[in-house]
Each structure stands twice: as structure tokens, then as C-alpha cells.
Amino acid sequence: MSLPLRRTRAAAARFFFRNFFHGLLIAASAALWLVPLRLLAPLLPTALPVWLHCTGIAVFYAINRSIVTERRARFPAALRIYTAFAFICLMCMAFLLVSSVLWGSTHVLAALSQGLFPQATAGLRSSVDATFGLVVPLGMMAIGSLMVFGYTFGQRQLRIARVSLPVAGLRRQLRIAQISDIHVGQNLSRRQLSGFVAAVNRLEPDLICITGDVADGPRSNLDRYFPLLGELRARHGVWAILGNHDHYAGAERVAAALQRVGIGVLCDSAATLDVDGQALHVIGLDDRGRDWARGVSSAPVLDELVAAAPAGVPILLLSHRPDIFSQAARCGAVLTLSGHTHGGQLAVPWFGGRRRNLAELVTPFSRGLFARDGAFLYVNCGLGVTGQRIRLFTPREISLFELAAPVPERAAVPSVVPEFLNRAAPEIA
Ligand SMILES: [Fe+2]
């Protein structure tokens, strides 16, 4: 791809993501009006005038805007149901748009070939109309059902992923638990968080790492939730880094609250740990809260932090965004732990046990395990949610890494490993 084309593409992507939330608000307002109307179309005696459509969408826009701009300490159940309905309508509208483009293309094709096959095109048109008349409402109902599943059962699933990795030079096995993207706030109850903390403690790790987005935003009540995080137990400590949402919530406020409950915060800094005779150098990068959709593929401070590490000591890197992996592998970090993507939060089953997900639009490292030049990256799907309390084929996740010296006869690890390499091991809790 040429340089001007790359720049144009990058500028278009920046514009799209900078205006993403405002665009989403407009699209959701249109969806709230158009999708129910489309489903009720057979019951309507006549087509509605354009002015009524514009008014309906404008009214929903005013309602939605007032919901997102009002500062609420708590989000009532009725509002949660309304926003969930809006999100379902949005997904249905996306399906409706794709279907309409397909339907329109088929009709254009039929019009172009009418002179050649007049009878065949008439038949084609009527069968296409009949098919779409059936497929569109059925498709929207299927999408609605999947989303309802995501809001109810999907978001309650918790996966504990056990990942065994070979690390050269280790004298003893290290057990490291990772949690990420907790997003304490309106979408997480104290009871839920308490359950997650107990689940992590049951794994009895040597070390616990929290890879950012502990808070959700400025309204997150840290005093209500952080004492529960203080109950995390690991023999060699609990270490956290900040994510973009921690910066939205106030980086200094979040870091201070974490330290008050006994959690070490690594903010472009490092700590060398002695895990029962095995040294481990843990580096934590700050996120700085830049555009949520932008990957950060290089950090000059990482080179400095690696250069300052004791010679021969394995390096564990904590970076909220995963796109740093190339630099991390080049620097010699044996394992990089990241979050940020939530595994897309919404995914669909794909071939080979994969899950295609929304985060693939913003990063090649959307979820799971990746390997390059003997170094590993793990992207945790997160414990919390952002925006909507929904997860589809993307359970909340606690990951447990068992690092041990490589066994000589074991086959070489491929350069890029698909997500959930140790598929036999994960437990579904
Ligand atoms: Fe997050």
C-alpha cells in the first residue's frame, strides 16, 4: 500500500474512532425507531411520512443523549433494559443494512440482465423478494435472541485459562495469575467482585498481576470496591498497571487507592522479585489514556527499563495494550501480559475453535496467546465489561500461567500460536 493511501486510511480510522461514541448515539437512535417499525411493517396500513421518521429518530436521540450525559451514581434497572434494547436494535439495524444492500444488488443485477433473460429475471426478482421477506425478520429475531443470551447467561460465564509456557533458565516453576479490565463501577456488583477475588485466591499463585482498567471512569466509587481487591492473596505480591479507563477515572486517584489496599503499582517502572530463589524482573508500562482504539506499538521507556534489568533475569512485561508485543519480544521480555480488548466482548464461533470478535477491528492481538521469537503475549479477555453488560462467546477470564524451564524433547513452539493454545486445560467455572 502506498504512503498517501496509508495516511488517508489512518486519518479515516482516526476520524471514525474519535467520533465513534457520537456516531453510535445517532445510529442507536435511528435503530430504536427503524427496527421495531420494520418488524411491525406488516401491521401498518400505510407507509409513514419522512417527517415522522425524522421526528421519531430525533426524539430517541434527545432521550439517549440525556441518558449518557447525566451523571448518575447508579444505573437503574429500567435504564439498563432500555439501553440493552437500544443495543439489540443497533445490531439488528446493521443486519438490516447488509440485507438491504444484498437485496438491492440482486435487483440491480436483474435489471441489467433483463434484456437477455426477461422471463428468468422476473422469476428471480419475485423469489429474491420472497426470500428476503422471510430471512430478514428471522435473522433479526436470531440476532435479538443471541444478544439476550449475551446479556443474561453470556455475561455470567467465567473462564479460568491455565497456560503452561516454557521459559529458558528458570530454576523453579512460577505460577502467575492475571486479571484485567475489572472496570469497577455501575456494571459490577461488590458480590461479583468478591467472587472473582476468591476464585483468584483459590489458584494459590506466586504472584498476581492486574493489567489495567481497574476503574471504569470518573464516577467509579473506588472506596466501595478497592478494599475487596485488597483481599487478593499471593505469596510474592499483587502488582497492577494503569489502563486507559484508569486515566479517565484519574490516574493518580486510582494509583493511590490501589496502593492504600496493598497493591503495588508499576507506572513505567519495574521491580525485581525473589520468588523462592528464582529472580523475576517485572516491568509495568503506563497507558497514558490515549485513544481507546489506537494500539501503542512502541514505548521508548521500555528499552530503558529493559536495559536496567539485572543480567540473566527473566523479564515479565505488563502492558495494558497488547500492540507493544513486537518491541517486547525484540527486547527480550519472555512474557507480556495485556488486556484492553475484552476479547471483543462480542464474538461469534468460527472455524478451528476460533472466535471472531469485534476487537479484531482495532488490533491483531485481540485475545488469547501469541508467540514470536521465543517470547509470548497473552491477551486476557477481562473480568468486567465496558459500555453494555453483555458478553457473547467471550466469558470473563482469569488466566493462570505456569512458567517452567523447557523440556528438551518437546516440539518447537510455532511462531504465532492461535488463541487458547492450551485448549485442553481451561476450566469453565
Ligand atoms: Fe477495558
Tab-separated table of C-alpha atoms and ligand atoms in Angstrom:
chain	number	residue	atom	x	y	z
A	1	MET	CA	0.000	0.000	0.000
A	2	SER	CA	1.398	3.430	-0.988
A	3	LEU	CA	2.238	6.052	1.652
A	4	PRO	CA	-0.556	8.566	0.720
A	5	LEU	CA	-3.115	5.738	0.758
A	6	ARG	CA	-1.841	4.559	4.144
A	7	ARG	CA	-2.056	8.113	5.525
A	8	THR	CA	-5.597	8.552	4.189
A	9	ARG	CA	-6.625	5.251	5.704
A	10	ALA	CA	-5.068	6.154	9.044
A	11	ALA	CA	-6.762	9.601	9.016
A	12	ALA	CA	-10.137	8.000	8.191
A	13	ALA	CA	-9.680	5.483	11.015
A	14	ARG	CA	-8.753	8.305	13.454
A	15	PHE	CA	-11.823	10.321	12.423
A	16	PHE	CA	-14.058	7.274	12.788
A	17	PHE	CA	-12.838	6.344	16.265
A	18	ARG	CA	-12.727	9.950	17.560
A	19	ASN	CA	-16.389	10.343	16.602
A	20	PHE	CA	-17.274	6.772	17.445
A	21	PHE	CA	-19.442	7.422	20.506
A	22	HIS	CA	-21.374	10.305	18.944
A	23	GLY	CA	-21.932	8.224	15.809
A	24	LEU	CA	-23.051	5.331	17.978
A	25	LEU	CA	-25.611	7.579	19.686
A	26	ILE	CA	-27.079	8.671	16.346
A	27	ALA	CA	-27.064	5.111	14.980
A	28	ALA	CA	-28.737	3.762	18.144
A	29	SER	CA	-31.456	6.443	17.898
A	30	ALA	CA	-32.135	5.522	14.275
A	31	ALA	CA	-32.153	1.823	15.189
A	32	LEU	CA	-34.618	2.332	18.059
A	33	TRP	CA	-37.060	3.884	15.624
A	34	LEU	CA	-36.463	1.867	12.438
A	35	VAL	CA	-36.029	-1.713	13.672
A	36	PRO	CA	-39.334	-2.024	15.599
A	37	LEU	CA	-41.054	-0.300	12.651
A	38	ARG	CA	-39.553	-2.833	10.242
A	39	LEU	CA	-40.832	-5.715	12.369
A	40	LEU	CA	-44.283	-4.102	12.665
A	41	ALA	CA	-44.414	-3.209	8.948
A	42	PRO	CA	-46.980	-5.911	8.041
A	43	LEU	CA	-49.388	-4.439	10.633
A	44	LEU	CA	-49.108	-0.843	9.390
A	45	PRO	CA	-51.842	0.209	6.912
A	46	THR	CA	-49.622	2.651	5.031
A	47	ALA	CA	-46.010	3.855	4.811
A	48	LEU	CA	-45.133	6.581	7.309
A	49	PRO	CA	-44.146	10.042	6.019
A	50	VAL	CA	-40.491	11.076	6.108
A	51	TRP	CA	-41.129	13.909	8.622
A	52	LEU	CA	-42.480	11.361	11.114
A	53	HIS	CA	-39.353	9.182	10.730
A	54	CYS	CA	-37.122	12.235	11.299
A	55	THR	CA	-39.143	13.261	14.369
A	56	GLY	CA	-39.059	9.739	15.837
A	57	ILE	CA	-35.276	9.471	15.431
A	58	ALA	CA	-34.780	12.993	16.876
A	59	VAL	CA	-36.883	12.133	19.952
A	60	PHE	CA	-34.823	8.974	20.597
A	61	TYR	CA	-31.616	10.975	20.084
A	62	ALA	CA	-32.729	13.504	22.737
A	63	ILE	CA	-33.585	10.673	25.171
A	64	ASN	CA	-30.305	8.836	24.552
A	65	ARG	CA	-28.219	11.980	24.876
A	66	SER	CA	-29.815	12.842	28.201
A	67	ILE	CA	-29.049	9.303	29.449
A	68	VAL	CA	-25.365	9.402	28.558
A	69	THR	CA	-24.711	12.970	29.729
A	70	GLU	CA	-26.483	12.775	33.090
A	71	ARG	CA	-24.101	11.970	35.930
A	72	ARG	CA	-25.633	9.064	37.814
A	73	ALA	CA	-24.113	7.254	40.764
A	74	ARG	CA	-26.209	4.181	39.938
A	75	PHE	CA	-27.855	2.979	36.748
A	76	PRO	CA	-31.474	1.877	37.450
A	77	ALA	CA	-32.633	-1.490	36.078
A	78	ALA	CA	-35.204	0.180	33.770
A	79	LEU	CA	-32.454	2.225	32.104
A	80	ARG	CA	-30.258	-0.853	31.758
A	81	ILE	CA	-33.097	-2.678	29.990
A	82	TYR	CA	-33.701	0.331	27.721
A	83	THR	CA	-30.026	0.625	26.737
A	84	ALA	CA	-29.845	-3.134	26.178
A	85	PHE	CA	-32.881	-2.877	23.875
A	86	ALA	CA	-31.203	0.010	22.012
A	87	PHE	CA	-28.037	-2.051	21.538
A	88	ILE	CA	-30.030	-5.046	20.262
A	89	CYS	CA	-31.841	-2.732	17.804
A	90	LEU	CA	-28.458	-1.402	16.674
A	91	MET	CA	-27.189	-4.890	15.856
A	92	CYS	CA	-30.449	-5.705	14.065
A	93	MET	CA	-30.134	-2.497	12.040
A	94	ALA	CA	-26.605	-3.492	10.963
A	95	PHE	CA	-28.055	-6.794	9.753
A	96	LEU	CA	-30.908	-4.927	8.049
A	97	LEU	CA	-28.437	-2.682	6.227
A	98	VAL	CA	-26.338	-5.606	4.971
A	99	SER	CA	-29.517	-7.435	3.868
A	100	SER	CA	-30.791	-4.321	2.081
A	101	VAL	CA	-27.505	-3.919	0.200
A	102	LEU	CA	-27.666	-7.574	-0.879
A	103	TRP	CA	-31.322	-7.227	-1.873
A	104	GLY	CA	-30.601	-4.021	-3.843
A	105	SER	CA	-27.583	-5.585	-5.593
A	106	THR	CA	-29.655	-8.568	-6.699
A	107	HIS	CA	-32.307	-6.261	-8.162
A	108	VAL	CA	-29.669	-4.177	-9.993
A	109	LEU	CA	-28.231	-7.394	-11.433
A	110	ALA	CA	-31.710	-8.484	-12.511
A	111	ALA	CA	-32.349	-5.096	-14.193
A	112	LEU	CA	-29.053	-5.299	-16.099
A	113	SER	CA	-29.779	-8.795	-17.416
A	114	GLN	CA	-33.467	-8.192	-18.199
A	115	GLY	CA	-32.876	-7.792	-21.939
A	116	LEU	CA	-31.089	-11.137	-22.163
A	117	PHE	CA	-33.355	-13.308	-19.978
A	118	PRO	CA	-36.692	-11.445	-19.486
A	119	GLN	CA	-38.641	-14.382	-18.020
A	120	ALA	CA	-35.846	-15.651	-15.820
A	121	THR	CA	-35.236	-12.204	-14.254
A	122	ALA	CA	-38.934	-11.755	-13.400
A	123	GLY	CA	-38.847	-15.106	-11.602
A	124	LEU	CA	-35.552	-14.210	-9.930
A	125	ARG	CA	-36.943	-10.916	-8.632
A	126	SER	CA	-40.004	-12.480	-7.062
A	127	SER	CA	-38.052	-15.338	-5.459
A	128	VAL	CA	-35.445	-12.872	-4.106
A	129	ASP	CA	-38.231	-10.716	-2.620
A	130	ALA	CA	-39.850	-13.763	-1.026
A	131	THR	CA	-36.509	-14.997	0.382
A	132	PHE	CA	-35.561	-11.637	1.862
A	133	GLY	CA	-39.097	-11.177	3.219
A	134	LEU	CA	-38.544	-14.343	5.229
A	135	VAL	CA	-34.813	-14.110	6.024
A	136	VAL	CA	-34.781	-10.512	7.319
A	137	PRO	CA	-37.283	-10.892	10.199
A	138	LEU	CA	-35.904	-14.358	11.063
A	139	GLY	CA	-32.328	-13.009	11.055
A	140	MET	CA	-33.297	-10.084	13.289
A	141	MET	CA	-35.036	-12.437	15.704
A	142	ALA	CA	-31.943	-14.695	15.785
A	143	ILE	CA	-29.691	-11.682	16.499
A	144	GLY	CA	-32.080	-10.492	19.214
A	145	SER	CA	-32.089	-13.948	20.835
A	146	LEU	CA	-28.268	-14.156	20.769
A	147	MET	CA	-27.980	-10.726	22.345
A	148	VAL	CA	-30.488	-11.614	25.069
A	149	PHE	CA	-28.349	-14.698	25.757
A	150	GLY	CA	-25.279	-12.434	25.993
A	151	TYR	CA	-26.987	-10.063	28.447
A	152	THR	CA	-28.236	-12.884	30.669
A	153	PHE	CA	-26.155	-16.090	30.618
A	154	GLY	CA	-23.196	-14.986	28.447
A	155	GLN	CA	-22.053	-12.213	30.747
A	156	ARG	CA	-22.220	-14.526	33.786
A	157	GLN	CA	-19.682	-17.045	32.436
A	158	LEU	CA	-16.209	-17.100	33.947
A	159	ARG	CA	-13.302	-18.961	32.412
A	160	ILE	CA	-10.085	-19.876	34.177
A	161	ALA	CA	-7.461	-20.354	31.470
A	162	ARG	CA	-4.392	-22.303	32.551
A	163	VAL	CA	-1.463	-21.645	30.265
A	164	SER	CA	1.827	-23.561	30.529
A	165	LEU	CA	4.790	-21.830	28.926
A	166	PRO	CA	8.454	-22.813	28.546
A	167	VAL	CA	10.877	-20.169	29.820
A	168	ALA	CA	14.598	-20.818	29.436
A	169	GLY	CA	16.762	-20.531	32.538
A	170	LEU	CA	14.056	-20.957	35.192
A	171	ARG	CA	15.180	-22.930	38.230
A	172	ARG	CA	11.685	-23.432	39.615
A	173	GLN	CA	8.125	-23.239	38.335
A	174	LEU	CA	6.394	-19.853	38.642
A	175	ARG	CA	2.629	-19.557	38.965
A	176	ILE	CA	1.349	-16.143	37.896
A	177	ALA	CA	-2.334	-15.228	37.935
A	178	GLN	CA	-3.562	-12.416	35.697
A	179	ILE	CA	-6.773	-10.451	35.893
A	180	SER	CA	-7.577	-7.428	33.781
A	181	ASP	CA	-10.183	-4.811	32.878
A	182	ILE	CA	-12.248	-5.118	36.042
A	183	HIS	CA	-13.997	-1.789	35.351
A	184	VAL	CA	-15.354	-1.265	38.851
A	185	GLY	CA	-18.429	0.931	38.603
A	186	GLN	CA	-22.048	0.655	37.539
A	187	ASN	CA	-21.633	-2.651	35.723
A	188	LEU	CA	-20.078	-4.646	38.567
A	189	SER	CA	-21.508	-5.574	41.945
A	190	ARG	CA	-19.453	-5.977	45.122
A	191	ARG	CA	-20.693	-9.558	45.339
A	192	GLN	CA	-19.381	-10.306	41.850
A	193	LEU	CA	-16.003	-8.768	42.601
A	194	SER	CA	-15.774	-10.675	45.863
A	195	GLY	CA	-16.429	-13.932	43.947
A	196	PHE	CA	-13.680	-13.100	41.424
A	197	VAL	CA	-11.194	-12.357	44.209
A	198	ALA	CA	-11.999	-15.693	45.903
A	199	ALA	CA	-11.574	-17.537	42.569
A	200	VAL	CA	-8.119	-15.985	42.053
A	201	ASN	CA	-7.044	-16.774	45.630
A	202	ARG	CA	-8.075	-20.423	45.187
A	203	LEU	CA	-5.427	-20.747	42.452
A	204	GLU	CA	-2.708	-20.031	45.072
A	205	PRO	CA	-0.425	-18.122	42.676
A	206	ASP	CA	3.078	-16.906	43.476
A	207	LEU	CA	2.194	-13.550	42.008
A	208	ILE	CA	-0.947	-11.725	40.851
A	209	CYS	CA	-0.871	-9.175	38.022
A	210	ILE	CA	-3.684	-6.736	37.223
A	211	THR	CA	-3.233	-5.396	33.712
A	212	GLY	CA	-5.158	-2.127	33.806
A	213	ASP	CA	-8.668	-0.660	33.615
A	214	VAL	CA	-9.277	-1.403	37.270
A	215	ALA	CA	-11.685	1.568	37.393
A	216	ASP	CA	-14.250	2.400	34.738
A	217	GLY	CA	-14.489	6.190	34.819
A	218	PRO	CA	-14.699	9.358	36.940
A	219	ARG	CA	-17.886	8.111	38.642
A	220	SER	CA	-16.329	4.822	39.832
A	221	ASN	CA	-16.583	4.582	43.603
A	222	LEU	CA	-13.100	3.298	44.452
A	223	ASP	CA	-13.630	3.224	48.225
A	224	ARG	CA	-16.574	0.862	47.728
A	225	TYR	CA	-14.686	-1.700	45.622
A	226	PHE	CA	-10.929	-1.436	46.157
A	227	PRO	CA	-10.887	-2.888	49.709
A	228	LEU	CA	-12.162	-6.108	48.098
A	229	LEU	CA	-9.176	-6.073	45.736
A	230	GLY	CA	-7.006	-5.729	48.842
A	231	GLU	CA	-8.117	-9.287	49.714
A	232	LEU	CA	-6.211	-10.732	46.741
A	233	ARG	CA	-3.532	-13.025	48.134
A	234	ALA	CA	-0.230	-14.099	46.527
A	235	ARG	CA	2.958	-15.007	48.347
A	236	HIS	CA	5.036	-12.556	46.309
A	237	GLY	CA	2.586	-9.723	45.974
A	238	VAL	CA	-0.070	-8.177	43.783
A	239	TRP	CA	1.114	-5.789	41.060
A	240	ALA	CA	-1.011	-3.523	38.887
A	241	ILE	CA	-0.610	-1.206	35.937
A	242	LEU	CA	-2.990	1.508	34.764
A	243	GLY	CA	-5.202	1.294	31.680
A	244	ASN	CA	-6.876	3.992	29.610
A	245	HIS	CA	-10.021	3.905	31.792
A	246	ASP	CA	-7.901	4.425	34.914
A	247	HIS	CA	-6.691	7.631	33.298
A	248	TYR	CA	-10.299	8.646	32.547
A	249	ALA	CA	-11.055	7.961	36.240
A	250	GLY	CA	-7.966	9.916	37.365
A	251	ALA	CA	-4.637	8.083	37.211
A	252	GLU	CA	-3.274	9.475	40.474
A	253	ARG	CA	-6.528	8.764	42.315
A	254	VAL	CA	-6.612	5.133	41.076
A	255	ALA	CA	-2.905	4.502	41.759
A	256	ALA	CA	-3.203	5.931	45.292
A	257	ALA	CA	-6.313	3.839	46.013
A	258	LEU	CA	-4.560	0.672	44.819
A	259	GLN	CA	-1.522	1.365	46.973
A	260	ARG	CA	-3.752	2.010	50.013
A	261	VAL	CA	-5.034	-1.581	49.810
A	262	GLY	CA	-1.523	-3.041	49.454
A	263	ILE	CA	-1.297	-3.409	45.662
A	264	GLY	CA	1.973	-2.313	44.057
A	265	VAL	CA	1.581	-0.012	41.057
A	266	LEU	CA	4.137	-0.109	38.250
A	267	CYS	CA	3.922	3.044	36.171
A	268	ASP	CA	6.804	2.988	33.676
A	269	SER	CA	8.775	1.320	36.446
A	270	ALA	CA	9.991	-2.129	37.440
A	271	ALA	CA	10.558	-4.422	40.411
A	272	THR	CA	12.889	-7.385	40.730
A	273	LEU	CA	11.249	-10.129	42.767
A	274	ASP	CA	12.820	-13.080	44.506
A	275	VAL	CA	10.347	-15.955	44.161
A	276	ASP	CA	11.857	-18.565	46.490
A	277	GLY	CA	15.294	-18.233	44.922
A	278	GLN	CA	14.096	-17.552	41.389
A	279	ALA	CA	14.540	-13.894	40.353
A	280	LEU	CA	11.898	-12.308	38.126
A	281	HIS	CA	12.032	-8.768	36.771
A	282	VAL	CA	8.530	-7.283	36.389
A	283	ILE	CA	8.173	-4.177	34.210
A	284	GLY	CA	4.894	-2.220	34.144
A	285	LEU	CA	4.099	0.311	31.414
A	286	ASP	CA	1.755	3.234	31.897
A	287	ASP	CA	-1.077	3.523	29.358
A	288	ARG	CA	-1.358	7.338	29.379
A	289	GLY	CA	-5.022	7.101	28.355
A	290	ARG	CA	-4.650	7.734	24.628
A	291	ASP	CA	-7.426	6.970	22.074
A	292	TRP	CA	-9.001	3.705	23.155
A	293	ALA	CA	-8.947	2.356	19.594
A	294	ARG	CA	-5.285	3.118	18.973
A	295	GLY	CA	-2.661	0.488	19.599
A	296	VAL	CA	0.630	1.638	21.102
A	297	SER	CA	3.263	-0.354	19.252
A	298	SER	CA	6.377	1.250	20.737
A	299	ALA	CA	7.404	2.838	24.020
A	300	PRO	CA	10.951	4.280	24.267
A	301	VAL	CA	10.827	3.842	28.046
A	302	LEU	CA	10.620	0.070	27.586
A	303	ASP	CA	14.135	-0.076	26.117
A	304	GLU	CA	15.430	1.891	29.124
A	305	LEU	CA	13.622	-0.331	31.632
A	306	VAL	CA	14.896	-3.500	29.963
A	307	ALA	CA	18.455	-2.123	29.852
A	308	ALA	CA	18.272	-1.523	33.620
A	309	ALA	CA	17.163	-5.117	34.347
A	310	PRO	CA	19.651	-7.432	36.122
A	311	ALA	CA	21.518	-9.640	33.638
A	312	GLY	CA	20.103	-13.112	33.034
A	313	VAL	CA	16.858	-12.490	34.939
A	314	PRO	CA	13.632	-13.331	33.026
A	315	ILE	CA	11.515	-10.266	32.243
A	316	LEU	CA	7.751	-10.195	32.682
A	317	LEU	CA	6.137	-7.184	30.973
A	318	LEU	CA	2.739	-5.780	31.943
A	319	SER	CA	1.249	-3.551	29.240
A	320	HIS	CA	-2.440	-2.692	29.116
A	321	ARG	CA	-2.477	-2.584	25.297
A	322	PRO	CA	-1.092	-5.639	23.530
A	323	ASP	CA	0.345	-3.928	20.433
A	324	ILE	CA	3.698	-3.459	22.178
A	325	PHE	CA	4.400	-7.179	21.674
A	326	SER	CA	6.868	-6.823	18.745
A	327	GLN	CA	9.050	-4.448	20.746
A	328	ALA	CA	8.688	-6.577	23.875
A	329	ALA	CA	9.793	-9.726	22.026
A	330	ARG	CA	12.716	-7.844	20.473
A	331	CYS	CA	13.763	-6.523	23.897
A	332	GLY	CA	13.751	-9.997	25.410
A	333	ALA	CA	10.636	-9.938	27.618
A	334	VAL	CA	9.771	-13.621	27.949
A	335	LEU	CA	6.099	-12.967	28.644
A	336	THR	CA	3.908	-9.925	28.031
A	337	LEU	CA	0.550	-9.777	29.794
A	338	SER	CA	-2.114	-7.465	28.346
A	339	GLY	CA	-5.819	-6.754	28.391
A	340	HIS	CA	-7.683	-3.757	26.948
A	341	THR	CA	-9.591	-5.596	24.201
A	342	HIS	CA	-12.022	-7.540	26.448
A	343	GLY	CA	-11.662	-10.189	23.735
A	344	GLY	CA	-14.096	-8.035	21.762
A	345	GLN	CA	-16.806	-8.719	24.401
A	346	LEU	CA	-18.953	-9.888	21.459
A	347	ALA	CA	-17.712	-12.779	19.358
A	348	VAL	CA	-19.018	-15.496	17.094
A	349	PRO	CA	-17.763	-19.089	16.903
A	350	TRP	CA	-15.501	-19.632	13.893
A	351	PHE	CA	-13.640	-22.466	12.215
A	352	GLY	CA	-10.912	-24.298	14.138
A	353	GLY	CA	-12.355	-23.384	17.539
A	354	ARG	CA	-11.566	-19.684	16.993
A	355	ARG	CA	-13.782	-16.806	17.994
A	356	ARG	CA	-14.049	-13.908	15.540
A	357	ASN	CA	-14.622	-10.781	17.571
A	358	LEU	CA	-15.074	-7.015	17.373
A	359	ALA	CA	-11.600	-6.245	18.789
A	360	GLU	CA	-10.070	-7.627	15.592
A	361	LEU	CA	-11.066	-4.313	14.003
A	362	VAL	CA	-8.541	-2.434	16.151
A	363	THR	CA	-5.695	-4.882	16.848
A	364	PRO	CA	-4.223	-8.128	15.508
A	365	PHE	CA	-3.839	-9.236	19.163
A	366	SER	CA	-7.486	-9.407	20.166
A	367	ARG	CA	-7.470	-12.312	22.653
A	368	GLY	CA	-5.528	-15.358	23.765
A	369	LEU	CA	-1.947	-16.479	23.340
A	370	PHE	CA	0.571	-15.335	20.730
A	371	ALA	CA	4.215	-16.351	20.279
A	372	ARG	CA	7.105	-14.705	18.457
A	373	ASP	CA	10.845	-15.434	18.553
A	374	GLY	CA	10.533	-17.449	21.753
A	375	ALA	CA	8.554	-14.710	23.540
A	376	PHE	CA	4.873	-14.904	24.449
A	377	LEU	CA	1.974	-12.479	24.675
A	378	TYR	CA	-1.259	-13.262	26.452
A	379	VAL	CA	-4.303	-11.029	25.975
A	380	ASN	CA	-6.772	-11.565	28.789
A	381	CYS	CA	-10.489	-11.106	27.969
A	382	GLY	CA	-11.065	-9.163	31.200
A	383	LEU	CA	-13.248	-9.621	34.250
A	384	GLY	CA	-15.546	-6.640	33.756
A	385	VAL	CA	-17.452	-5.081	30.916
A	386	THR	CA	-17.449	-1.667	29.357
A	387	GLY	CA	-20.496	0.088	27.955
A	388	GLN	CA	-23.040	-2.701	27.987
A	389	ARG	CA	-23.319	-5.543	30.497
A	390	ILE	CA	-23.056	-8.120	27.734
A	391	ARG	CA	-20.622	-10.837	26.729
A	392	LEU	CA	-21.202	-13.159	23.819
A	393	PHE	CA	-18.984	-16.264	23.446
A	394	THR	CA	-16.411	-14.304	25.461
A	395	PRO	CA	-16.502	-15.344	29.129
A	396	ARG	CA	-14.988	-13.213	31.862
A	397	GLU	CA	-11.473	-14.504	32.392
A	398	ILE	CA	-8.843	-15.281	34.993
A	399	SER	CA	-5.627	-16.586	33.492
A	400	LEU	CA	-3.038	-18.658	35.322
A	401	PHE	CA	0.444	-19.036	33.856
A	402	GLU	CA	2.696	-21.889	34.832
A	403	LEU	CA	6.194	-20.971	33.706
A	404	ALA	CA	8.830	-23.712	33.730
A	405	ALA	CA	12.163	-24.474	32.069
A	406	PRO	CA	11.582	-26.046	28.627
A	407	VAL	CA	11.658	-29.824	28.320
A	408	PRO	CA	14.376	-30.661	25.700
A	409	GLU	CA	12.356	-33.273	23.776
A	410	ARG	CA	9.251	-31.078	23.406
A	411	ALA	CA	8.428	-29.889	19.856
A	412	ALA	CA	9.301	-26.295	18.953
A	413	VAL	CA	6.572	-23.711	19.562
A	414	PRO	CA	5.187	-22.216	16.324
A	415	SER	CA	5.945	-18.541	15.736
A	416	VAL	CA	2.316	-17.461	16.077
A	417	VAL	CA	0.005	-19.513	18.244
A	418	PRO	CA	-3.780	-19.230	17.976
A	419	GLU	CA	-5.791	-18.140	20.978
A	420	PHE	CA	-6.153	-20.522	23.899
A	421	LEU	CA	-3.171	-22.644	22.985
A	422	ASN	CA	-3.763	-24.965	25.921
A	423	ARG	CA	-7.275	-25.734	24.882
A	424	ALA	CA	-7.341	-28.975	26.863
A	425	ALA	CA	-6.620	-27.193	30.106
A	426	PRO	CA	-9.140	-24.324	30.512
A	427	GLU	CA	-11.831	-24.891	33.106
A	428	ILE	CA	-15.244	-23.340	32.838
A	429	ALA	CA	-16.395	-22.239	36.260
B	1	FE	FE	-11.056	-2.209	29.487
